PDB file of C-alpha atoms in Angstrom:
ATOM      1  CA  UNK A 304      -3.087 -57.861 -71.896  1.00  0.00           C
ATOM      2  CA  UNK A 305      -6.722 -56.821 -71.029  1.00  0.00           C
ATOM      3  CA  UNK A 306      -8.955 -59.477 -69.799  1.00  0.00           C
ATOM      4  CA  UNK A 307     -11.099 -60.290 -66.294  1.00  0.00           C
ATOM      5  CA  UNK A 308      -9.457 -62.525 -63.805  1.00  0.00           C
ATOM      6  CA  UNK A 309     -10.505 -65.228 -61.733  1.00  0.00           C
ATOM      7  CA  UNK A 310      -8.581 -66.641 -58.468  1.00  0.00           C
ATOM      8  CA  UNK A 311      -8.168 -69.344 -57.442  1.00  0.00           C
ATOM      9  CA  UNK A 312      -8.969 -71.828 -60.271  1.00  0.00           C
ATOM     10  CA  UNK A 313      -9.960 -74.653 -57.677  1.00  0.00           C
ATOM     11  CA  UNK A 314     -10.581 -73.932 -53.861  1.00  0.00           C
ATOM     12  CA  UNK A 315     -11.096 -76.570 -51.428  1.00  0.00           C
ATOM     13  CA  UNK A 316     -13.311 -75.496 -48.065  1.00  0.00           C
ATOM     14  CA  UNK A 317     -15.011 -77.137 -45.527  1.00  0.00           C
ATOM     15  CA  UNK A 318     -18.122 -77.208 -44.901  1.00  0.00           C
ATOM     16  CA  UNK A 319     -19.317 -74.220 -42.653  1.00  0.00           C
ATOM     17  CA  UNK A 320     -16.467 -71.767 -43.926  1.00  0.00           C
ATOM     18  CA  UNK A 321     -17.203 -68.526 -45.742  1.00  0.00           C
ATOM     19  CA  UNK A 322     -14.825 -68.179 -48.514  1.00  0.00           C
ATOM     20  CA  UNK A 323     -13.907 -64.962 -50.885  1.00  0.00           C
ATOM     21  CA  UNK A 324     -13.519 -65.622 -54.686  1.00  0.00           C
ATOM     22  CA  UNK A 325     -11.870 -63.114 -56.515  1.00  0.00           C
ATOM     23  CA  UNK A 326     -12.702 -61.391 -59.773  1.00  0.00           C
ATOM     24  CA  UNK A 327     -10.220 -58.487 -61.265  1.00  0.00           C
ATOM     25  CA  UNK A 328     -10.771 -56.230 -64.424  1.00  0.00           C
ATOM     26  CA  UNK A 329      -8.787 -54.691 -66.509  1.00  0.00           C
ATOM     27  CA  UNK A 330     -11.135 -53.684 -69.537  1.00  0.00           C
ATOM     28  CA  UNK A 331     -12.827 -50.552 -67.800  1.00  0.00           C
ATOM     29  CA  UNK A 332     -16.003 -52.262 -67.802  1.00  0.00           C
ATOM     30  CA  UNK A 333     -18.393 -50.722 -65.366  1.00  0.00           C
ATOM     31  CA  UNK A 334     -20.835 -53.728 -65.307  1.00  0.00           C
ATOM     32  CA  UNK A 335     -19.492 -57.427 -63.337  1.00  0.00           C
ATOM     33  CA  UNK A 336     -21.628 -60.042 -63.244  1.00  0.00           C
ATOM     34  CA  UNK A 337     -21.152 -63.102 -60.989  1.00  0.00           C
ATOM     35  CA  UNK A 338     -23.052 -66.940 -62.105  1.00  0.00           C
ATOM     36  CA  UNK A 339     -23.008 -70.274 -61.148  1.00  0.00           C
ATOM     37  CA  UNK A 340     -22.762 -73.185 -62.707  1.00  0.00           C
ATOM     38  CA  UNK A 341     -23.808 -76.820 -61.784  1.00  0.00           C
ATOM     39  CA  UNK A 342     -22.884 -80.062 -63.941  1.00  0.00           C
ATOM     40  CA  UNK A 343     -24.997 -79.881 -67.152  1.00  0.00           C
ATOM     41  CA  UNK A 344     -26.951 -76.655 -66.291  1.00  0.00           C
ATOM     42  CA  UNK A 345     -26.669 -73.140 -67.887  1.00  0.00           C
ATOM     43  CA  UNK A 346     -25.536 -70.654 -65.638  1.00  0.00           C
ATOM     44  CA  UNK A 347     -27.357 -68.819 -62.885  1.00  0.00           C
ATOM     45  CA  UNK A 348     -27.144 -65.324 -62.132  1.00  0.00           C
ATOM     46  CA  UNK A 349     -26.259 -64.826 -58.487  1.00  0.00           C
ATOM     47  CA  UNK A 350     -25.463 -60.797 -58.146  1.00  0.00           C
ATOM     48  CA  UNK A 351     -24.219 -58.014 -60.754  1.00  0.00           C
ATOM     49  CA  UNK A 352     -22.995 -54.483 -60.585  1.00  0.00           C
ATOM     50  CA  UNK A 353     -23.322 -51.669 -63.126  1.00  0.00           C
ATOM     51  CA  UNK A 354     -21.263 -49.294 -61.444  1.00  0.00           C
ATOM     52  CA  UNK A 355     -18.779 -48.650 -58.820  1.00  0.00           C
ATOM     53  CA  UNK A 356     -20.493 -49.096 -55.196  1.00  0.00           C
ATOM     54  CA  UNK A 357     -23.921 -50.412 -56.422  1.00  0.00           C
ATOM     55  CA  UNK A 358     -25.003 -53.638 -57.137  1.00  0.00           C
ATOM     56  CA  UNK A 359     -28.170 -55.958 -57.525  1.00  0.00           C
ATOM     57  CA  UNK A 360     -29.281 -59.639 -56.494  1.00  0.00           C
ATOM     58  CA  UNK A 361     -29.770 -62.359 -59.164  1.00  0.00           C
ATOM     59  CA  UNK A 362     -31.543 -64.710 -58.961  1.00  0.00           C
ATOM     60  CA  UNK A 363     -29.658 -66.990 -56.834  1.00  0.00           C
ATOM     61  CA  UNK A 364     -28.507 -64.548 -54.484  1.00  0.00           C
ATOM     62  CA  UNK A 365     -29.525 -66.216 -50.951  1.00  0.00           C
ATOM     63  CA  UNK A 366     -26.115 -67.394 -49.169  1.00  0.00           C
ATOM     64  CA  UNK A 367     -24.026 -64.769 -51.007  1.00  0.00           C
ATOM     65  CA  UNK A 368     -22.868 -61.364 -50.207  1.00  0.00           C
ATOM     66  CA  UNK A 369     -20.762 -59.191 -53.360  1.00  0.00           C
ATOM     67  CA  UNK A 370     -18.731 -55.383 -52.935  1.00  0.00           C
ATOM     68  CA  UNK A 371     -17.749 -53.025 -55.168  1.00  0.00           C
ATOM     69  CA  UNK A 372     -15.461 -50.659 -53.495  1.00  0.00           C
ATOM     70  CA  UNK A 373     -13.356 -50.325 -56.898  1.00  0.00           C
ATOM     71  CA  UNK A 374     -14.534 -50.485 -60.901  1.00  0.00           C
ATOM     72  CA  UNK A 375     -12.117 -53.218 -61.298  1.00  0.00           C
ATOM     73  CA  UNK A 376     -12.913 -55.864 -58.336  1.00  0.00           C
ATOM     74  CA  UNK A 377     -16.031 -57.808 -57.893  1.00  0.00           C
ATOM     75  CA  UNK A 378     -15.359 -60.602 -55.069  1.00  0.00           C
ATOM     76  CA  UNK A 379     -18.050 -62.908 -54.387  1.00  0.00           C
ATOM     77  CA  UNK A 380     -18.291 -64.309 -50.648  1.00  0.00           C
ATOM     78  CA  UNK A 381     -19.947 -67.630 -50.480  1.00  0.00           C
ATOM     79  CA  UNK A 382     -21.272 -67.803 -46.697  1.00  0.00           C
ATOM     80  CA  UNK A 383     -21.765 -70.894 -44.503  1.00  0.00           C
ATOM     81  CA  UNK A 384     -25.629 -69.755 -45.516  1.00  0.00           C
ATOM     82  CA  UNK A 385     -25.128 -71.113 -48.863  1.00  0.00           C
ATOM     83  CA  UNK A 386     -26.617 -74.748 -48.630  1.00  0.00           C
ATOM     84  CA  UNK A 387     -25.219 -76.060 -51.730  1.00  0.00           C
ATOM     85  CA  UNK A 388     -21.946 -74.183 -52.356  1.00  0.00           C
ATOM     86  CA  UNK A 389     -20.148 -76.597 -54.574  1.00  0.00           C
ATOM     87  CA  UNK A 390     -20.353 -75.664 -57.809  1.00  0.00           C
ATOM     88  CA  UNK A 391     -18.151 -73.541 -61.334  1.00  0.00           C
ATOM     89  CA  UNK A 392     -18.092 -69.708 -60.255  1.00  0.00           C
ATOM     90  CA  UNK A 393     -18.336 -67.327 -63.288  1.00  0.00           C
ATOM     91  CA  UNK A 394     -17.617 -64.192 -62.926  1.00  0.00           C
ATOM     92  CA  UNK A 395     -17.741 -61.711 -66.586  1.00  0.00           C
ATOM     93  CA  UNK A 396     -17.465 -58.347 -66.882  1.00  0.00           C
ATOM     94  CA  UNK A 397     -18.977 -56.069 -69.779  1.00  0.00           C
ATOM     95  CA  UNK A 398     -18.560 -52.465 -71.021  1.00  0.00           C
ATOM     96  CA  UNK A 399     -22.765 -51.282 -70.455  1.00  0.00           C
ATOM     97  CA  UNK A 400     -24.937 -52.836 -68.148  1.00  0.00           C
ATOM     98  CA  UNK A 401     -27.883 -54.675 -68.609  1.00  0.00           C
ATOM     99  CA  UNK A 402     -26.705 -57.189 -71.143  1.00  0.00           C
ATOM    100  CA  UNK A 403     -26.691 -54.616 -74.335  1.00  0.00           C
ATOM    101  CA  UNK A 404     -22.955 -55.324 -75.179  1.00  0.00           C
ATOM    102  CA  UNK A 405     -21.088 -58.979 -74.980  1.00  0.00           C
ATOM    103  CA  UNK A 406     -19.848 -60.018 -71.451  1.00  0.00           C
ATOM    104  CA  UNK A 407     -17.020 -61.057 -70.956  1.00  0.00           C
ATOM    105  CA  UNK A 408     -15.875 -64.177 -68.564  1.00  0.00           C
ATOM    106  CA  UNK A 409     -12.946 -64.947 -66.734  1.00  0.00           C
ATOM    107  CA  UNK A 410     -11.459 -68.601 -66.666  1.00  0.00           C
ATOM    108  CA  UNK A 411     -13.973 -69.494 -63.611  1.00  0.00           C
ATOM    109  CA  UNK A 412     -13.288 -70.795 -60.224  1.00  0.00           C
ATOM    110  CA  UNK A 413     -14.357 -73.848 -59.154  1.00  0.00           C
ATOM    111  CA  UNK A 414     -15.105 -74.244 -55.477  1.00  0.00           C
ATOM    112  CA  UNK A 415     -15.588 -78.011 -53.597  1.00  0.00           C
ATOM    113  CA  UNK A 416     -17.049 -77.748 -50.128  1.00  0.00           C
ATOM    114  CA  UNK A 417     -16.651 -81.068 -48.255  1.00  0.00           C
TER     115      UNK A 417
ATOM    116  CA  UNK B1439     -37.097 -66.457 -63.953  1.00  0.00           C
ATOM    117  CA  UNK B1440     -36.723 -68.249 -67.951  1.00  0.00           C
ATOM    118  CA  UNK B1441     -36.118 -65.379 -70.149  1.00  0.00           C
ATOM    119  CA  UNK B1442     -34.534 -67.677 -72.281  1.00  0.00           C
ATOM    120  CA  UNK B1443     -35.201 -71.009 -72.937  1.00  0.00           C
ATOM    121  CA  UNK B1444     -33.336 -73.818 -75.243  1.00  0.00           C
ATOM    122  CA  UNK B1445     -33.317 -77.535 -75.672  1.00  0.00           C
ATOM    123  CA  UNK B1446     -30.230 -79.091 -74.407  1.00  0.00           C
ATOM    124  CA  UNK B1447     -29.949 -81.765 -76.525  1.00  0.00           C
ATOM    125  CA  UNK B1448     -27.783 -83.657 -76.994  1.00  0.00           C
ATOM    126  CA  UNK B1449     -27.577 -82.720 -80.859  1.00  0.00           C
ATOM    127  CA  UNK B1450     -25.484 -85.698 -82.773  1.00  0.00           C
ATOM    128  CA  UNK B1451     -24.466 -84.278 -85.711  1.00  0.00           C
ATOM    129  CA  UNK B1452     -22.119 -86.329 -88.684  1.00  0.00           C
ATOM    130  CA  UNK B1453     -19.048 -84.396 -89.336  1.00  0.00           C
ATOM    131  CA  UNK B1454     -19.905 -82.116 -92.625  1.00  0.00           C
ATOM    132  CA  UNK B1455     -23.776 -82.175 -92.160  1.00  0.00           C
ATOM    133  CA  UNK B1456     -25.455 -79.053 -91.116  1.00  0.00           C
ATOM    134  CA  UNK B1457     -27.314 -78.441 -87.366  1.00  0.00           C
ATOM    135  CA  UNK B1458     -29.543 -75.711 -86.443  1.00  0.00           C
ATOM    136  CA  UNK B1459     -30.873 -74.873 -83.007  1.00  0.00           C
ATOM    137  CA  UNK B1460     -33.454 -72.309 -81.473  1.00  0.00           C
ATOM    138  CA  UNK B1461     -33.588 -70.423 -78.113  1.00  0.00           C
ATOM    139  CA  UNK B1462     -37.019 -68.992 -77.261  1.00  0.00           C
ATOM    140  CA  UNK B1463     -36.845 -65.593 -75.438  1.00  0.00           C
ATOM    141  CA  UNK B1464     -39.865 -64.200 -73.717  1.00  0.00           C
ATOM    142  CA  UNK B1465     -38.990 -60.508 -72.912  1.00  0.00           C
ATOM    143  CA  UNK B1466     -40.137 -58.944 -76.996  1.00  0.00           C
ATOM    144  CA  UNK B1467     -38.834 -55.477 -75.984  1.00  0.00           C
ATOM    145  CA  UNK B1468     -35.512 -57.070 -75.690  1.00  0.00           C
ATOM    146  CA  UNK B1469     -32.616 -55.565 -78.836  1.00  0.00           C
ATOM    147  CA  UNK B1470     -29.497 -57.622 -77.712  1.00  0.00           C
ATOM    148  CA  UNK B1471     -28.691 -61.284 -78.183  1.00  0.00           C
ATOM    149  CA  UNK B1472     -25.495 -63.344 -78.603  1.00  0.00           C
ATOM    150  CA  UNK B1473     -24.219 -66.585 -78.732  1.00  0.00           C
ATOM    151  CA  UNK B1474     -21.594 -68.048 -77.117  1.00  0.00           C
ATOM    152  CA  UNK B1475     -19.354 -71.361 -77.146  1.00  0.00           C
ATOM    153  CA  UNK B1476     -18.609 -73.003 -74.261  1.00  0.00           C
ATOM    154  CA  UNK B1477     -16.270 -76.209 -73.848  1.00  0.00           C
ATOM    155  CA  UNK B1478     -16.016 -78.497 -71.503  1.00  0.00           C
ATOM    156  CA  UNK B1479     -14.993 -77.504 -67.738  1.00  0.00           C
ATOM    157  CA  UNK B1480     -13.919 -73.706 -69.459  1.00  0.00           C
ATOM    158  CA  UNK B1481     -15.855 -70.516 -69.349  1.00  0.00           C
ATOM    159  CA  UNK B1482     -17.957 -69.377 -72.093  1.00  0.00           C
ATOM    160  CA  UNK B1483     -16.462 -67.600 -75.249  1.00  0.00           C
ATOM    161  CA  UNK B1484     -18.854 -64.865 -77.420  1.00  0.00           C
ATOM    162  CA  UNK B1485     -19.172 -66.890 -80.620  1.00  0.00           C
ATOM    163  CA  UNK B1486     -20.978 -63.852 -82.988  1.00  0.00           C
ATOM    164  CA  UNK B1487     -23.652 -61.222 -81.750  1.00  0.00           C
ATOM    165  CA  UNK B1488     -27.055 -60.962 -83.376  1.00  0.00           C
ATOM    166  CA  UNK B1489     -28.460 -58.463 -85.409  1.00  0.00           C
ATOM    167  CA  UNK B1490     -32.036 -57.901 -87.152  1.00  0.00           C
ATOM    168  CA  UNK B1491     -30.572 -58.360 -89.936  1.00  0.00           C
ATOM    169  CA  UNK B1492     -29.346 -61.675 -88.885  1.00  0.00           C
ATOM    170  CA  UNK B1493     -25.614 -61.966 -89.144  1.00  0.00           C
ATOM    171  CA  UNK B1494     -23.112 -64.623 -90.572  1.00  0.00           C
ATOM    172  CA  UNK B1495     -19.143 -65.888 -89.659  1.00  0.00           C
ATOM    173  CA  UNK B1496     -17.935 -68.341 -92.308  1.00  0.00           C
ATOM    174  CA  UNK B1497     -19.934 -71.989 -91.152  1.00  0.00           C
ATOM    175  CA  UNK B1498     -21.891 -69.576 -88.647  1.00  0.00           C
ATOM    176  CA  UNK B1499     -25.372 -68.147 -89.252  1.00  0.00           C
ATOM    177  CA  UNK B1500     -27.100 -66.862 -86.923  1.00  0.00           C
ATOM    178  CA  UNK B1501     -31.190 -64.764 -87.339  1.00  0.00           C
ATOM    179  CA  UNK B1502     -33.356 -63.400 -85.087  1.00  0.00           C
ATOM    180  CA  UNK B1503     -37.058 -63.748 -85.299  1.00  0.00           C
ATOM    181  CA  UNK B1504     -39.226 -61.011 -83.179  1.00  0.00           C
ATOM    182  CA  UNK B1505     -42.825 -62.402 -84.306  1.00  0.00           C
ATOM    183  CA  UNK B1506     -42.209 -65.611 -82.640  1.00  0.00           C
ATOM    184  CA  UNK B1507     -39.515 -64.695 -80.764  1.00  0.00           C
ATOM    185  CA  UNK B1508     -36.312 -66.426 -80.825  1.00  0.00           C
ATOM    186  CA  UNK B1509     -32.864 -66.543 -82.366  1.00  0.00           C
ATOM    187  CA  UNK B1510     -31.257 -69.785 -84.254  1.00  0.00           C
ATOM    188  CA  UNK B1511     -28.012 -70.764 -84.810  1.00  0.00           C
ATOM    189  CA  UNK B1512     -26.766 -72.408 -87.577  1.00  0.00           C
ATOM    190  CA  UNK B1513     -23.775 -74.447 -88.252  1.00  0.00           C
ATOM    191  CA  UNK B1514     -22.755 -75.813 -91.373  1.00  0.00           C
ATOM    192  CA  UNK B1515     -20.248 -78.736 -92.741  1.00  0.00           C
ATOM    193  CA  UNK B1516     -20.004 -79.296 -89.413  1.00  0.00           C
ATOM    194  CA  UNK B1517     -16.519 -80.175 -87.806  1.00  0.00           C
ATOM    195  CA  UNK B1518     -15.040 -82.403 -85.381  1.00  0.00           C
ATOM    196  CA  UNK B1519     -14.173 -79.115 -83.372  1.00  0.00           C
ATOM    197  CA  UNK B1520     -17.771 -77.710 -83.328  1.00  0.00           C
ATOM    198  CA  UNK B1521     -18.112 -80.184 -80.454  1.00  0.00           C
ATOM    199  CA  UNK B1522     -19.412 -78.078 -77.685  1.00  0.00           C
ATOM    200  CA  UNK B1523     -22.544 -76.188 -75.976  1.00  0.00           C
ATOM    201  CA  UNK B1524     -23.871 -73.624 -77.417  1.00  0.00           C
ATOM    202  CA  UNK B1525     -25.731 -70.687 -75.465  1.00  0.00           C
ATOM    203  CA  UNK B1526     -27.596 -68.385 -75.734  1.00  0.00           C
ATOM    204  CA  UNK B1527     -28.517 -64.711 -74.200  1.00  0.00           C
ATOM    205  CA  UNK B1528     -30.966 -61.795 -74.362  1.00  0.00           C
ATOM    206  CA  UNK B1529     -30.612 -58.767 -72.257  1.00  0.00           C
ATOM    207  CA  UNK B1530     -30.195 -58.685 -68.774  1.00  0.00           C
ATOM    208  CA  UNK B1531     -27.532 -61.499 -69.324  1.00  0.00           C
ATOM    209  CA  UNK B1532     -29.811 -64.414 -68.519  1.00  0.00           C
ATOM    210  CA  UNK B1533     -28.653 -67.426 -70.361  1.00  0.00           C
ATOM    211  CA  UNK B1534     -30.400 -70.668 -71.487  1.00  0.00           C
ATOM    212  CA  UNK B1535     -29.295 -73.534 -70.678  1.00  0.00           C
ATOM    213  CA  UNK B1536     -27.259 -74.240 -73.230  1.00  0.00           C
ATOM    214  CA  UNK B1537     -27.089 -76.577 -76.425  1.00  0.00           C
ATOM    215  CA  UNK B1538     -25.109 -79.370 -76.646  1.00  0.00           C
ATOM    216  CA  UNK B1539     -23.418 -80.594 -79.870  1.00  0.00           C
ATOM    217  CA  UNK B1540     -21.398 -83.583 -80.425  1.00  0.00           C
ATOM    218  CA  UNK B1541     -20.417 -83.740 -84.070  1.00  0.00           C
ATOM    219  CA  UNK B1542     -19.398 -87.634 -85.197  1.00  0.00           C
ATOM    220  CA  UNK B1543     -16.675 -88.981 -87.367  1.00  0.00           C
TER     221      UNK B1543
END
């Protein structure tokens, strides 16, 4: 089956930590998007990629840091720089960049920070 | 930035009555919009692209209006299952915040 995964579904850190969420492809999409999003807000836009080794802040990017050694990864790093890390992690993938086709979004991952 | 823009409701709607909803966009060159569905503590879902033309799914409707930019969605005889927020997105994937629907028994 095609789709964009998302691992893990909950993560647990403490406070301090960096931690790596992972985001996998399988649609050969060349544009990934990461977002966050808080309880009863629409989501954010923290980086995005339209093609292999490039990618571009959001605009939420501060206390993040993205790759994209491979078209079908995306990992988002949330650093200890990130003040308010707890929060639903999006991460959708889509077949142009630049919002022109539908995205499409794995299950999420949502991250705690205590 | 707020490229796109939409109430958040709550929108109470009786089961089998019809709601409607707006999401402002302020970038006019923009071509591409869609809505998606997205339910509670899950990730969003495309519910139906939208064209010039406007464009239509069974209970769905959606239109797109470039002179005062925005797009509207439309649901009709509204169901129990409808229950759910609603977003919306222009190019450059920014989304709105979302509109909430609770359809009542």
């Amino acid at each position: 089956d095609g789709g964009i995964t998302q691992s893990p579904k909950y993560l647990f850190r403490k406070e301090g930590q960096n931690v790596t969420l992972s985001c996998e492809q399988n649609l050969n999409h060349d544009a990934m998007y990461w977002y966050r999003q808080d309880p009863g807000q629409g989501l954010r836009l923290i980086y995005y990629s339209q093609i292999v080794n490039d990618f571009q802040k959001g605009d939420i990017a501060e206390g993040y840091s993205v790759s994209r050694e491979k078209k079908e990864s995306f990992p988002l790093t949330v650093t200890s720089a990130q003040k308010n890390p707890t929060a639903f992690y999006l991460c959708a993938s889509s077949i142009t960049p630049a919002g022109k086709t539908e995205a499409f979004f794995g299950q999420g991952t949502r991250l705690t920070v205590v | 930035r707020k490229e796109v823009e939409q109430d958040p409701g709550p929108f109470n709607v009786p089961e089998g009555a019809t709601v409607a909803f707006n999401c402002t966009y302020s970038n006019s060159a923009s071509q591409s919009f869609f809505w998606y569905r997205q339910d509670c503590r899950k990730e969003p879902k495309l519910l139906m692209s939208v064209y010039s033309s406007g464009n239509e799914d069974g209970r769905f409707t959606a239109q797109l209006n470039r002179a005062s930019q925005y797009i509207s969605l439309l649901i009709r005889d509204s169901k129990l299952s409808d229950s759910a927020t609603y977003l919306c997105v222009g190019e450059g994937l920014a989304f709105g915040k979302g509109n909430q629907v609770v359809v009542i028994p």
